[in-house]
Coordinates of C-alpha atoms in Angstrom, one line a residue:
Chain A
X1 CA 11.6 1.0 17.3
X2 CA 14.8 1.8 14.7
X3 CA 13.3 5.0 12.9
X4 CA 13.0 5.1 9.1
X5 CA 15.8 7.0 7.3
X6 CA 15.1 10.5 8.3
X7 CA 15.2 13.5 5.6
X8 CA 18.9 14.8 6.8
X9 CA 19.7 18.9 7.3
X10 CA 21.1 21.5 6.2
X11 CA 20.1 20.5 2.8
X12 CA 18.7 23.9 1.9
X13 CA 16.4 22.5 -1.6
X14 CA 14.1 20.2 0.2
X15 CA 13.9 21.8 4.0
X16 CA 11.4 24.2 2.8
X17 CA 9.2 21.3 2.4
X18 CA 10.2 19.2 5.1
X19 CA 9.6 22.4 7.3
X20 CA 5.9 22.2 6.1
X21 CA 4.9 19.4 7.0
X22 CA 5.6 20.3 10.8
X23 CA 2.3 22.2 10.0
X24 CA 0.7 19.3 8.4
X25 CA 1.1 21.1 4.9
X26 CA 2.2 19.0 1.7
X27 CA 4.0 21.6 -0.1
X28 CA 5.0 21.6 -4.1
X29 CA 6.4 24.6 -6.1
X30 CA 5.7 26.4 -9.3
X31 CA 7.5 28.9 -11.8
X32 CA 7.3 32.1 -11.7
X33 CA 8.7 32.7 -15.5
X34 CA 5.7 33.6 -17.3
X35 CA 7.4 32.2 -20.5
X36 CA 8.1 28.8 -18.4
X37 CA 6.1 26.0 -20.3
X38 CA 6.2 23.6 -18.0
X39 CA 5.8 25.7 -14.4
X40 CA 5.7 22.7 -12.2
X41 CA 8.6 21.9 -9.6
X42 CA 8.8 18.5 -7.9
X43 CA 10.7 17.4 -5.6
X44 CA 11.3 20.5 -4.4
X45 CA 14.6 23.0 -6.0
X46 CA 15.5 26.4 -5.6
X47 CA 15.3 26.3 -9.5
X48 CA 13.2 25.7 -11.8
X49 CA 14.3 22.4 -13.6
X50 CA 12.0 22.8 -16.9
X51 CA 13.4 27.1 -17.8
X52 CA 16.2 27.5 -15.2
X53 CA 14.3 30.1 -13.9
X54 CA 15.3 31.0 -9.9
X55 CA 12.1 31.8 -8.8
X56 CA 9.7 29.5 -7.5
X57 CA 6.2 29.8 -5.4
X58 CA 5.4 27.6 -3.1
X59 CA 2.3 26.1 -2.8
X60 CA 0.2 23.8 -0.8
X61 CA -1.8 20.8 -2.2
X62 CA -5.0 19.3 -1.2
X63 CA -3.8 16.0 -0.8
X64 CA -5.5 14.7 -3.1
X65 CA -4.4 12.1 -6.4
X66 CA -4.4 8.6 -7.6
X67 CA -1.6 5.6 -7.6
X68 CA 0.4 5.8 -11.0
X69 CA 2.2 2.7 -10.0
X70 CA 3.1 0.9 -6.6
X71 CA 5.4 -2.0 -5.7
X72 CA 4.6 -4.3 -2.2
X73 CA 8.4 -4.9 -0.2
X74 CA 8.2 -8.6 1.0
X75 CA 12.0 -8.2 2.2
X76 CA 13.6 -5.2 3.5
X77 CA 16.7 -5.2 5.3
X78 CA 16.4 -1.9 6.6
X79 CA 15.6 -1.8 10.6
X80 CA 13.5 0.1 10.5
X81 CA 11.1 -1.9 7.8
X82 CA 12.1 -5.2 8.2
X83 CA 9.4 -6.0 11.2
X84 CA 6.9 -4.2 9.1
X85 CA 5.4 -7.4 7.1
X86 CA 4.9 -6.4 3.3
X87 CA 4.3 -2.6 2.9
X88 CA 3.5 -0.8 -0.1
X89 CA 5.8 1.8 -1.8
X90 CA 3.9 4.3 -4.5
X91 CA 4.1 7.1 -6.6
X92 CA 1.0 9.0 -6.4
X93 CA 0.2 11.4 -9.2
X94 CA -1.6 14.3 -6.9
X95 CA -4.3 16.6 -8.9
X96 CA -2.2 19.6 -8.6
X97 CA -0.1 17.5 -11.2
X98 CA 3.5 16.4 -9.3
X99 CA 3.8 12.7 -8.7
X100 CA 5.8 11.8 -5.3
X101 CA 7.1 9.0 -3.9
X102 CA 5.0 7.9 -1.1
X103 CA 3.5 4.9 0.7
X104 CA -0.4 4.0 0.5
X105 CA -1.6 2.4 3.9
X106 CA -4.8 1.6 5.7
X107 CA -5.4 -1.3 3.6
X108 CA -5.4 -5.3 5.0
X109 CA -3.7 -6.3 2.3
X110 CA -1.6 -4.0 -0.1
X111 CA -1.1 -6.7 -3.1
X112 CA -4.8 -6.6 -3.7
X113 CA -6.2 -3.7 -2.1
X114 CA -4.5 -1.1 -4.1
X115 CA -4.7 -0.4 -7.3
X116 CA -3.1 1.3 -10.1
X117 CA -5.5 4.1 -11.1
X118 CA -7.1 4.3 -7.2
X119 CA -8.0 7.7 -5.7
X120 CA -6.1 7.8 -3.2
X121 CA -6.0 11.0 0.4
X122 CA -3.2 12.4 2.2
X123 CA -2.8 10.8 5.7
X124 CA 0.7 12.0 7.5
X125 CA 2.5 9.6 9.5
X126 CA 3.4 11.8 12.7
X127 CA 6.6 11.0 14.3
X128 CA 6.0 13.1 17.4
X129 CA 5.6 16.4 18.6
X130 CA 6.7 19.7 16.4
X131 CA 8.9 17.0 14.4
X132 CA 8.2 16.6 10.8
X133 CA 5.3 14.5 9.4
X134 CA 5.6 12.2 6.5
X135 CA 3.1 12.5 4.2
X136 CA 1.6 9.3 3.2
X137 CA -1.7 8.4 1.0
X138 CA -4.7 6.0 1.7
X139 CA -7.8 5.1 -0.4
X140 CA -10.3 8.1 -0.4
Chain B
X1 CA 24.8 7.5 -41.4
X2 CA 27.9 5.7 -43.3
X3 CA 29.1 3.2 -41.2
X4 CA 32.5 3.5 -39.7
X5 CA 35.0 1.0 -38.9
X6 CA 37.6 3.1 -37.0
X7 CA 37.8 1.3 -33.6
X8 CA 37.3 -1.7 -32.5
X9 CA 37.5 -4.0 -29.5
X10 CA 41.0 -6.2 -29.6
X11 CA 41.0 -7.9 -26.2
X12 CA 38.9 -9.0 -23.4
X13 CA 38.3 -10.8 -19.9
X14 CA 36.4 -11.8 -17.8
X15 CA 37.1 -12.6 -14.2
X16 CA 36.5 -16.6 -13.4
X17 CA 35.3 -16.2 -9.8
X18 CA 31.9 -14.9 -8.4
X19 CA 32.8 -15.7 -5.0
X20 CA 36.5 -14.0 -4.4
X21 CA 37.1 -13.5 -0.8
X22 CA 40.5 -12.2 0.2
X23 CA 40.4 -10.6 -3.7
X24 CA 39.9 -7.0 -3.9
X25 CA 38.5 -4.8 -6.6
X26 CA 41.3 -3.2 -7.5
X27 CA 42.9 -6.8 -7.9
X28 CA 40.7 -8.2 -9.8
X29 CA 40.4 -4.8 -11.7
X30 CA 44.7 -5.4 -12.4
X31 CA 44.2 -9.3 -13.4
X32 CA 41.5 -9.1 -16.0
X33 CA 43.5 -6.4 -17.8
X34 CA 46.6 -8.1 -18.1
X35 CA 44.6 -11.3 -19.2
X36 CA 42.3 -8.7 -21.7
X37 CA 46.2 -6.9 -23.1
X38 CA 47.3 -10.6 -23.1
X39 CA 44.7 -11.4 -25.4
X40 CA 44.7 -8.8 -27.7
X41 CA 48.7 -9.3 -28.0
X42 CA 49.4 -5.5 -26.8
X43 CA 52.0 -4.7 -23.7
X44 CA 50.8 -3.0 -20.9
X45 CA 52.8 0.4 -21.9
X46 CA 50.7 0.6 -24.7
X47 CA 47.9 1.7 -22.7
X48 CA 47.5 5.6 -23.3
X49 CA 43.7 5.8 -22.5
X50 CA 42.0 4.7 -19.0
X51 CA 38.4 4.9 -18.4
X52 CA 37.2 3.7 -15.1
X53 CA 33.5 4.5 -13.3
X54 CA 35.7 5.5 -9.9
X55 CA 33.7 3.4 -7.6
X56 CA 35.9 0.5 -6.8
X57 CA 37.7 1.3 -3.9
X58 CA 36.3 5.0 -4.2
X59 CA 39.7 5.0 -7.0
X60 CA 39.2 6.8 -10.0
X61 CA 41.0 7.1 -13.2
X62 CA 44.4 9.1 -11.9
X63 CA 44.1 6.3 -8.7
X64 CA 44.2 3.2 -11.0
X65 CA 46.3 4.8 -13.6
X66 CA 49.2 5.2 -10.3
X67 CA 48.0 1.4 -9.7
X68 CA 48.1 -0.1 -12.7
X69 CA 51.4 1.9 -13.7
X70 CA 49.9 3.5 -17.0
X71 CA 50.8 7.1 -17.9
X72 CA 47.7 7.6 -20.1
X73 CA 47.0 10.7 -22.3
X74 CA 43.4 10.5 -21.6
X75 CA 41.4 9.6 -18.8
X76 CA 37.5 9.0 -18.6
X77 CA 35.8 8.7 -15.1
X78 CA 32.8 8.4 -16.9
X79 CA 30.2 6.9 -14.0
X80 CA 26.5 6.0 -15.0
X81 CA 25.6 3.1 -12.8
X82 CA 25.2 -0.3 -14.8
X83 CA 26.0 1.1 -18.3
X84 CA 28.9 2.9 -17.5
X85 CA 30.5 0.4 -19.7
X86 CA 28.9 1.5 -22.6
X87 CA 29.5 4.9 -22.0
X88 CA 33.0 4.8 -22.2
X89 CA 33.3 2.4 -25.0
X90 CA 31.4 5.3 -26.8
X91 CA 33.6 7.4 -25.8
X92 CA 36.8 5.5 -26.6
X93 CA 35.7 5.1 -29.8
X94 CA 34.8 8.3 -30.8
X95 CA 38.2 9.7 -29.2
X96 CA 40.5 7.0 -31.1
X97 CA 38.8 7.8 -34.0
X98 CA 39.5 11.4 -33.5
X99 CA 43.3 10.4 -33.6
X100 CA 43.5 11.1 -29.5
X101 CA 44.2 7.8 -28.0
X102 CA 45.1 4.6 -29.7
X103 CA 44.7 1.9 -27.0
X104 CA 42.3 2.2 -24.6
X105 CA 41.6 0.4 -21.2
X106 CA 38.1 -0.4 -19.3
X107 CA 38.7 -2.4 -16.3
X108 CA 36.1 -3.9 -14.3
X109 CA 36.0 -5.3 -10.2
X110 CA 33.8 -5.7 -7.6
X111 CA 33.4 -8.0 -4.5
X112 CA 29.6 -7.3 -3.6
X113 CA 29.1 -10.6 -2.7
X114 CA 32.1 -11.0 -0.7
X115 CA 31.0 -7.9 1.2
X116 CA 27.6 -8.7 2.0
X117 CA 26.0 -5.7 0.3
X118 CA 22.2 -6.6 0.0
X119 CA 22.4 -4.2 -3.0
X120 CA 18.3 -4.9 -3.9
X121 CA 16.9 -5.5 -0.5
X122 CA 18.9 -3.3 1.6
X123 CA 16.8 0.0 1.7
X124 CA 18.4 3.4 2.2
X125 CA 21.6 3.6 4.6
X126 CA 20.5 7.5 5.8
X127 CA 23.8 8.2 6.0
X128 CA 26.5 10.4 3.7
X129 CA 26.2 13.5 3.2
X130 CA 22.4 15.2 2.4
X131 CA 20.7 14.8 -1.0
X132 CA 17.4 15.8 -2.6
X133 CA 17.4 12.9 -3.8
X134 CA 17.6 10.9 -0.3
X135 CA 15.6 13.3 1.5
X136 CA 12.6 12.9 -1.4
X137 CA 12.8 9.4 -1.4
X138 CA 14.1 7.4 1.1
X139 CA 11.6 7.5 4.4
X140 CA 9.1 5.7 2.4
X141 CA 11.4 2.8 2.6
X142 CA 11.5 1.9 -1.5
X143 CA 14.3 -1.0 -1.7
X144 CA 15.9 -1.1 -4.8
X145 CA 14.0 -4.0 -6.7
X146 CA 10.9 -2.1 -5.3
X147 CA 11.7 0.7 -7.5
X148 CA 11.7 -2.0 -10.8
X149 CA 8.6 -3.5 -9.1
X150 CA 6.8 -0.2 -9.4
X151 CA 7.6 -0.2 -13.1
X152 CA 6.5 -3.8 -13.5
X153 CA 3.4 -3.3 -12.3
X154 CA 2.8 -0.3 -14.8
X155 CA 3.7 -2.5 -18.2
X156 CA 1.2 -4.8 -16.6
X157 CA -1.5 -2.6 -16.2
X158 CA -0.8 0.0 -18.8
X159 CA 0.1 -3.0 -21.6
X160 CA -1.7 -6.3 -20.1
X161 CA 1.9 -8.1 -19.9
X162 CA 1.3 -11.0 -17.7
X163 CA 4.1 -12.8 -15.2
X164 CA 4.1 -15.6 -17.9
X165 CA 5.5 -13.2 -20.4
X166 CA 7.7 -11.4 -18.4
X167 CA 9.3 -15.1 -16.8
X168 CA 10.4 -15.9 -20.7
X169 CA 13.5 -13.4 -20.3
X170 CA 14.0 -15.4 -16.9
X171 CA 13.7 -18.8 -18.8
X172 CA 15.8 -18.1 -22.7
X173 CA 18.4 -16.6 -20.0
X174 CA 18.5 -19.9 -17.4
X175 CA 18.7 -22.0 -20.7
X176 CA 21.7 -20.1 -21.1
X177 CA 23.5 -20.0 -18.5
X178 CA 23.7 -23.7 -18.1
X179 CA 25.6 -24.0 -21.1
X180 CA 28.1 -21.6 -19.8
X181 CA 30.6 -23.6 -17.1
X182 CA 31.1 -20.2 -15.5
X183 CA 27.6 -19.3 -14.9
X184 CA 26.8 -22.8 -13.6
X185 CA 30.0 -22.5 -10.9
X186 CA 28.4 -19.1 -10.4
X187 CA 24.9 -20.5 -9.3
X188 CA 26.8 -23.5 -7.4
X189 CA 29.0 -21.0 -5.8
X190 CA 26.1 -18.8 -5.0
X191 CA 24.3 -21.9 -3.7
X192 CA 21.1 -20.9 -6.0
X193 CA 18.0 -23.5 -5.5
X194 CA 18.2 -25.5 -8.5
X195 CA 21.0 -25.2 -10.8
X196 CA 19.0 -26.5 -13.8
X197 CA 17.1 -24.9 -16.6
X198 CA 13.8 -23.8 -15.6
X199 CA 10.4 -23.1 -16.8
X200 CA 8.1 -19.9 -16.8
X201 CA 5.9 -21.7 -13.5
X202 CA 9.3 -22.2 -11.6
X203 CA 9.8 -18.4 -11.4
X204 CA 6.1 -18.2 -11.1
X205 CA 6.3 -19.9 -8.3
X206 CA 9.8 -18.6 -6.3
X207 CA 9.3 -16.3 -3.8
X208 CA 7.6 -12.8 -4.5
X209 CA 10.5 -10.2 -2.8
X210 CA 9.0 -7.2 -4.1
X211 CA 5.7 -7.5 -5.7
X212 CA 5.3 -8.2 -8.5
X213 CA 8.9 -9.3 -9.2
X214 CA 10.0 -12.6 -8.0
X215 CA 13.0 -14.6 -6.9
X216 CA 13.7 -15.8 -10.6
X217 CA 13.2 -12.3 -12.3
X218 CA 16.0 -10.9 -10.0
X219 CA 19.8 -10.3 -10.4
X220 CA 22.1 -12.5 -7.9
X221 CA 24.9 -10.5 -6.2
X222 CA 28.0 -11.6 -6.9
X223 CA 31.7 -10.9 -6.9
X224 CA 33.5 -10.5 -10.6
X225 CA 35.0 -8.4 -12.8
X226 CA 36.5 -7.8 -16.2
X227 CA 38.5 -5.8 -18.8
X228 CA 38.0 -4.3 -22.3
X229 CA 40.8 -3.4 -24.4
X230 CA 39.7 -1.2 -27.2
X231 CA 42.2 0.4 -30.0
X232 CA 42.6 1.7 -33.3
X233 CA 42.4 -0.3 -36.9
X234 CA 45.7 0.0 -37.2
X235 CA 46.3 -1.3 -33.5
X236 CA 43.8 -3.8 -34.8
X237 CA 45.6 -5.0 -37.9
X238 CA 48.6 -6.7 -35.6
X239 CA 46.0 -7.7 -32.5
X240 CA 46.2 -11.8 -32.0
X241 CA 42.5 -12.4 -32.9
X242 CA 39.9 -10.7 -35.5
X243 CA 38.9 -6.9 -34.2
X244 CA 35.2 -6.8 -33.5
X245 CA 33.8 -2.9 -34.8
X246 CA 32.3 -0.7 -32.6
X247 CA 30.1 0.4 -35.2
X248 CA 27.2 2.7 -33.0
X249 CA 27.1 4.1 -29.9
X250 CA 24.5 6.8 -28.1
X251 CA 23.8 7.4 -24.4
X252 CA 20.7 9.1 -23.0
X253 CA 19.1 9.9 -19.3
X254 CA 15.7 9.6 -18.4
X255 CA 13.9 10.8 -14.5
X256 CA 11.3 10.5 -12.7
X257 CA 9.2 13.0 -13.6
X258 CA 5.5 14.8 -13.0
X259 CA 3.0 13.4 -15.6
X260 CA 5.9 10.9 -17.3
X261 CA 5.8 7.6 -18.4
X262 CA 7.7 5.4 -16.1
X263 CA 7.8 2.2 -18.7
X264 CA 9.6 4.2 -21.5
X265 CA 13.5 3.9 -20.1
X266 CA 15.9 6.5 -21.8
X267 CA 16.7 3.5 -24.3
X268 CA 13.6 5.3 -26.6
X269 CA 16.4 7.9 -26.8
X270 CA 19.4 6.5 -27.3
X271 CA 18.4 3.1 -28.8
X272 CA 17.2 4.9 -32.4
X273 CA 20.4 7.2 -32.7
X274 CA 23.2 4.4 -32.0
X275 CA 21.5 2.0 -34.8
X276 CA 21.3 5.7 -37.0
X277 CA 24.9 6.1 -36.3
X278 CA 25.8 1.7 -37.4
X279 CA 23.5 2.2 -40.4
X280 CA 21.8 -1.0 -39.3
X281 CA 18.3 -1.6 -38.1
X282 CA 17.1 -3.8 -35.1
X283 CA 15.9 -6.8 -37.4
X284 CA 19.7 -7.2 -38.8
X285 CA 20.7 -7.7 -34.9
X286 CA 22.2 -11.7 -34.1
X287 CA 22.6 -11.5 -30.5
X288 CA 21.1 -8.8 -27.9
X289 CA 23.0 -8.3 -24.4
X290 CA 20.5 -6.1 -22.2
X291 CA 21.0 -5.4 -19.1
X292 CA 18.9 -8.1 -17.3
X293 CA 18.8 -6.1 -13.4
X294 CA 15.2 -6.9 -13.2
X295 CA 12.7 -9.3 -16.0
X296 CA 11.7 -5.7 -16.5
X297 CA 14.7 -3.9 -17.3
X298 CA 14.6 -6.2 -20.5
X299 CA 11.4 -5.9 -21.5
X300 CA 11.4 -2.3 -21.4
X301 CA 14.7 -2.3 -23.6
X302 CA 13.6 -4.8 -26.3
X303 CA 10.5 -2.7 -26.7
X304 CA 12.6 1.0 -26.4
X305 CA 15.5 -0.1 -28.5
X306 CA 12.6 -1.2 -31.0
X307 CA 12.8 -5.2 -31.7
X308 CA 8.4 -4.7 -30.9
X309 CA 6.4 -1.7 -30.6
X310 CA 6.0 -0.2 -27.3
X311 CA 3.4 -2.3 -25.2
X312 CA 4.1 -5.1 -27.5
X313 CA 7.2 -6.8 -25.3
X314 CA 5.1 -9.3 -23.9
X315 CA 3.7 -11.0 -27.3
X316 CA 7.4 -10.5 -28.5
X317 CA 9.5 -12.7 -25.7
X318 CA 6.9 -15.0 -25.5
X319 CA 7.4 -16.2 -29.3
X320 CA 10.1 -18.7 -28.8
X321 CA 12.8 -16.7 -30.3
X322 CA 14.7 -15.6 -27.8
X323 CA 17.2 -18.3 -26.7
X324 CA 20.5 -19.1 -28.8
X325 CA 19.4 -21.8 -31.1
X326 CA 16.2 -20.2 -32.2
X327 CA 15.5 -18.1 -34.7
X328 CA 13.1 -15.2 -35.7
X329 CA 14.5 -12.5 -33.3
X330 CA 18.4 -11.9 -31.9
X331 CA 19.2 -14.5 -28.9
X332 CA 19.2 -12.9 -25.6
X333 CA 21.7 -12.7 -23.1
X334 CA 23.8 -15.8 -24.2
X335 CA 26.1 -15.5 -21.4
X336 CA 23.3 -16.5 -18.9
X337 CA 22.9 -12.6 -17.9
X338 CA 22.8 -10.7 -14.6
X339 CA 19.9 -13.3 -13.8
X340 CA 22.1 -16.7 -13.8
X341 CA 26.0 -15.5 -14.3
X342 CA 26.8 -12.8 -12.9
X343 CA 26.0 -9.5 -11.3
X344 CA 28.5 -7.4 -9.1
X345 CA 26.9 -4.0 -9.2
X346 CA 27.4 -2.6 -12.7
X347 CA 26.9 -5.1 -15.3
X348 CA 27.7 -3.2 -18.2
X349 CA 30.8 -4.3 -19.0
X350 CA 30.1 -8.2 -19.2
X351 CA 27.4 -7.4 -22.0
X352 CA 30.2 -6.3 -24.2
X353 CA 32.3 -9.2 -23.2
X354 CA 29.8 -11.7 -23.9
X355 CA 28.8 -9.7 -27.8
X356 CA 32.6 -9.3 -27.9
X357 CA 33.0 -13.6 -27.6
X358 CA 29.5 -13.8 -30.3
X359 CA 31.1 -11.8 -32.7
X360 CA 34.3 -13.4 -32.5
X361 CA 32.7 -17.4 -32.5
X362 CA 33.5 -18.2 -29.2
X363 CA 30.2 -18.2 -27.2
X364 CA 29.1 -20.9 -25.1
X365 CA 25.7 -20.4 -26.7
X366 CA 26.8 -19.5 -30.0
X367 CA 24.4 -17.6 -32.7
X368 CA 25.7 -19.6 -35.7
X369 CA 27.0 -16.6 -38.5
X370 CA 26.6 -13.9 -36.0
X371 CA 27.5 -11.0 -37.2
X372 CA 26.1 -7.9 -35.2
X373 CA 25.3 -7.1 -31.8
X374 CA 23.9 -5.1 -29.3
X375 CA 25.2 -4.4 -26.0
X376 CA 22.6 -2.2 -24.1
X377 CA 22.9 -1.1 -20.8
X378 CA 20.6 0.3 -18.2
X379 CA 22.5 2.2 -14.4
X380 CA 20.9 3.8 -12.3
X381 CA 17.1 3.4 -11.5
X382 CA 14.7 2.0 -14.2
X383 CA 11.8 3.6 -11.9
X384 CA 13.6 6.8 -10.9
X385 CA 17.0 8.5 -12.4
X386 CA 18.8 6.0 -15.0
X387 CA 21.3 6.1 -18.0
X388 CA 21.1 3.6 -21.1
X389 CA 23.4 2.9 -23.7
X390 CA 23.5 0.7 -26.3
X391 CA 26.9 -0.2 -28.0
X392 CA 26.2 -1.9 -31.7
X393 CA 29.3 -4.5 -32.8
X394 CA 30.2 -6.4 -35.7
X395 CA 32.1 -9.0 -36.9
X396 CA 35.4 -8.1 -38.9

């Protein structure tokens, strides 16, 4: 089976979370300017995008959000997909308060069974051992 | 603002083909500007300005400049995606009004088609070098009409707007492109199903390629190309047919970002400062070119550049107003659009051909009077990263 387009190294903003998800961890960042108004980071930077502060905590999520929007690929051209039958591509607004692209699975048929608004869990798609995970959502 | 009148555009092509094989870009790029200098009555040494988005050929604006044989005073790689375009006519214009340039060039090629780029269904290559971007985004698989899917699917639930409503901008723009003899060789050459006008169930019914966008709400990939010639008023005075103003111009990004609204594009920006600097409004508009990627792309631009209220896009195209020969509202897209003429990548350019041929009469869907017009573009991602620009026109 072709592999999906792998996150590709060294690419020092995003390895940090890439690296967590080895431990099953969906990772975000926040500011530490105390005068930042707006401390969250994502996707993932060494700076902070809102203040232009340069430090950032990291921070793990509970996996936790609901679909802000989703789109269901009939046609992909991409090995790796193409075989897949229609898949569902999301951005998932987590309660931590980042929104991420994702895909929401589990469900028999994604057209109907997902919805905009739908709580929705972290499942990670494993693609063997001590490799990264990808995170992924299904309904809670 | 006062309205100025300091630059306008003089001459313009557009490449015939959509299907070019054993043409390349930088051909194509070389035969629309002598046809665009041609028809403005200006010789090629009286280029001193080149703008050029760099990504034919990976050639940028010192490349084509060597090519083309131009020893320009100003160059602009200027590279936004689809409204690159109207970008750099901003940009030309402000800097010949500024007295720095006088005659300025925006050349256009592309031979997607001819190359078999699946640009919307093709998913991410992983290769090149590393990106947050790529490494955020692309093992989820999102193809590229995905990504205006995803925003579709918002306006509908966050507005109501029903695949009826959003198969209008499919329809006006099919209605069209039939008049135009390019378009339909474009959609014979293209081998489209049906190269006929259509109705909002025939794109209800073509084939869902990433819910909830359709067949018929889609771009076509094709090959094509085109030039701009843009220049002074005085250049303007002694230019072989009747200058057409740049009047307005403003450019604006918008992201993806936490807690955002994904069906406001960056046109909520810039759409409100370029009619502030034309001193028009957006009920004085003729004729409106918007970038027609996706059904969506235009819906979210009518509502952002403020024809309807946000949310209200859907009641808006669905009026009967929006084709050539109807009134109530600018027509839209009279060139037949990115949806049924042409499409090779970044449209941009062809919205200011087909405003340019409006302002100047010589439309093959023709706004009778016509006097201004919007060009507004959209590069980049509507769902993600993206660029929009309108460019307003008028008639001399």
């Amino acid at each position: 089976m072709t592999l999906r387009p792998q996150p590709r190294f060294p690419e020092p903003d995003t390895e940090p979370f890439w690296e967590a998800t080895k431990e099953r961890n969906l990772v975000y960042q926040t500011c530490d300017n105390p005068d930042c108004t707006d401390k969250l980071i994502f996707y993932p930077r060494a700076h902070c995008n809102s203040c232009g502060g340069l430090k950032t905590t990291w921070n793990t999520s509970k996996g936790e959000g609901v679909v802000y929007t989703y789109s269901v690929v009939m046609q992909s051209r991409h090995p790796a997909f193409k075989d897949l039958g229609p898949y569902a591509v999301a951005y998932v607004d987590l309660d931590e308060g980042f929104r991420m692209m994702t895909n929401v699975i589990n469900v028999d048929n994604p057209i109907d069974d997902i919805q905009i608004g739908m709580k929705v869990k972290l499942v990670w798609q494993e693609q063997g051992e001590g490799e990264i995970a990808l995170p992924m959502f299904e309904p809670a | 603002m006062a309205q100025t009148r300091e630059a306008a555009i003089v001459g313009i092509h557009e490449y015939p083909l959509r299907v070019a094989p054993g043409v390349s870009a930088l051909q194509i790029k070389a035969a629309s500007a002598s046809k665009a200098l041609e028809d403005a009555g200006i010789s090629w040494q009286d280029v001193d300005a080149v703008y050029d988005t760099g990504s034919h050929q990976n050639i940028g604006g010192l490349g084509i400049s060597e090519y083309l044989g131009l020893n320009p005073r100003l160059i602009d790689n200027t590279s936004v995606g689809g409204t690159s375009y109207e970008f750099q006519a901003h940009h030309a214009a402000t800097m010949i009004a500024s007295g720095k340039a006088n005659v300025a060039l925006l050349t256009y090629g592309s031979t997607a088609h001819s190359d078999r780029r699946a640009i919307g269904t093709a998913g991410a290559t992983g290769q090149g070098s590393p990106t947050p971007f790529n490494n955020m985004e692309d093992p989820w698989g999102m193809t590229l009409i995905s990504g205006y899917g995803m925003v579709k699917a918002r306006h509908m639930h966050q507005y109501g707007t029903t695949n009826e409503q959003f198969a209008e901008i499919s329809v006006a723009t099919r209605y069209h492109a039939m008049r135009n003899p390019e378009a339909v060789k474009a959609m014979t050459a293209l081998e489209f199903v049906g190269v006929n006008e259509i109705t909002t169930q025939d794109v209800l019914d073509s084939r869902m390629i990433a819910w909830p966008l359709h067949l018929l709400e889609c771009c076509m990939v094709s090959d094509g190309g085109g030039a701009v010639v843009i220049a002074s008023k005085e250049v303007a005075k002694n230019c072989k047919k009747s200058p057409v103003w740049i009047i307005g111009g403003a450019e604006a990004t918008k992201y993806r970002e936490n807690g955002g609204d994904i069906t406001v594009s960056a046109g909520a920006q810039s759409g409100p400062r370029a009619f502030e600097d034309a001193g028009v409004s957006p009920n004085e508009i003729d004729v409106l070119m918007a970038y027609d990627s996706f059904s969506i792309t235009v819906m979210c631009l009518i509502e952002d550049l403020g024809f309807c209220k946000k949310g209200e896009g859907g009641d808006y195209v669905s009026q009967g107003i929006l084709k050539f020969d109807q009134k109530g509202g600018p027509a839209l897209n009279t060139d037949g659009g990115g949806l049924s003429s042409n499409h090779p990548g970044e449209r941009g350019i062809f919205l200011l051909l087909e405003a340019t041929r409006q302002m100047r009469g010589e439309s093959t869907s023709q706004v009778d009077g016509a006097k201004l017009a919007v060009a507004v573009g959209n590069g980049g991602q509507l769902g993600a990263r993206h660029a929009t620009s309108p460019t307003i026109l008028a008639a001399d």
